[in-house]
Amino acid sequence: MIEGLQIVRHPRARRARLSIDPASGRARLVLPKRAALKQALAWAEDKADWIAEQRALLPQPRPFVPGVVLTVADEPLTIEWTPGSRRTVVREGSVLSLSGPHETIARRVEAWLKRTALAMLETETAEYAAKAKVSVAQVAVGDAKGRWGSCASSGVIRYSWRLILAPSWVRRATVAHEVAHRVHMNHAPVFHALVEQLYGEDPTPARVWLRTHGAELHWFGRSS
């Protein structure tokens, strides 16, 4: 059995299809509703070499350990651990400094990144909301694999905290996109025109960057 294989039956699938999720490295087998599972699994097993080749092309894990350099809002920050009992992560110039137990370093660095991302995204959302003359009920961060932001009809906007690791121009284009949904809950031409107006330039390069490099952001904080 292929490790981590996800099996999905899709009503519109006409044949078995195998793919690798670039954000997680997980293999996904999509099957027609009535396809024989045993036969499909045997076919997937025969593709083991192809799966290994595709996984070898994926981004390398970037664990949150001492010595690793993270680019946070365009600024390189080095994780630095020093002996002591202080558990709080503190930014000191170009260093993310912390002490305390080694086994919680990754969790504490990630928590700091989430707090930093939320504060920055709240500020930028408020900026674009004022420009669009709309209200935003709440800004939140999560870690969705399939989208970088979402806007609910309730006025709640949620972002991936990993945007803090992307270039700032990409993050800001994403914010402009979600705020524009407070005016147009669709992707009609008038919506895209508003995104460009709020952002101040063509947001297409930012979308291209996320399609090309976005999967790499999901490998930060992973050890394997």
Short mmCIF file of C-alpha atoms in Angstrom, two decimals, residues 88-89 108 110-120 141:
data_model
loop_
_atom_site.label_atom_id
_atom_site.label_comp_id
_atom_site.label_asym_id
_atom_site.label_seq_id
_atom_site.Cartn_x
_atom_site.Cartn_y
_atom_site.Cartn_z
CA THR A 88 8.99 33.56 24.92
CA VAL A 89 10.19 34.17 21.35
CA ARG A 108 6.82 28.39 19.79
CA GLU A 110 5.20 28.88 14.66
CA ALA A 111 3.02 30.55 17.30
CA TRP A 112 5.15 33.71 16.99
CA LEU A 113 4.80 33.65 13.20
CA LYS A 114 1.02 33.29 13.49
CA ARG A 115 0.76 36.23 15.89
CA THR A 116 2.97 38.36 13.64
CA ALA A 117 0.99 37.39 10.56
CA LEU A 118 -2.34 38.16 12.22
CA ALA A 119 -1.21 41.61 13.38
CA MET A 120 0.11 42.52 9.94
CA VAL A 141 -5.50 33.17 10.35
#
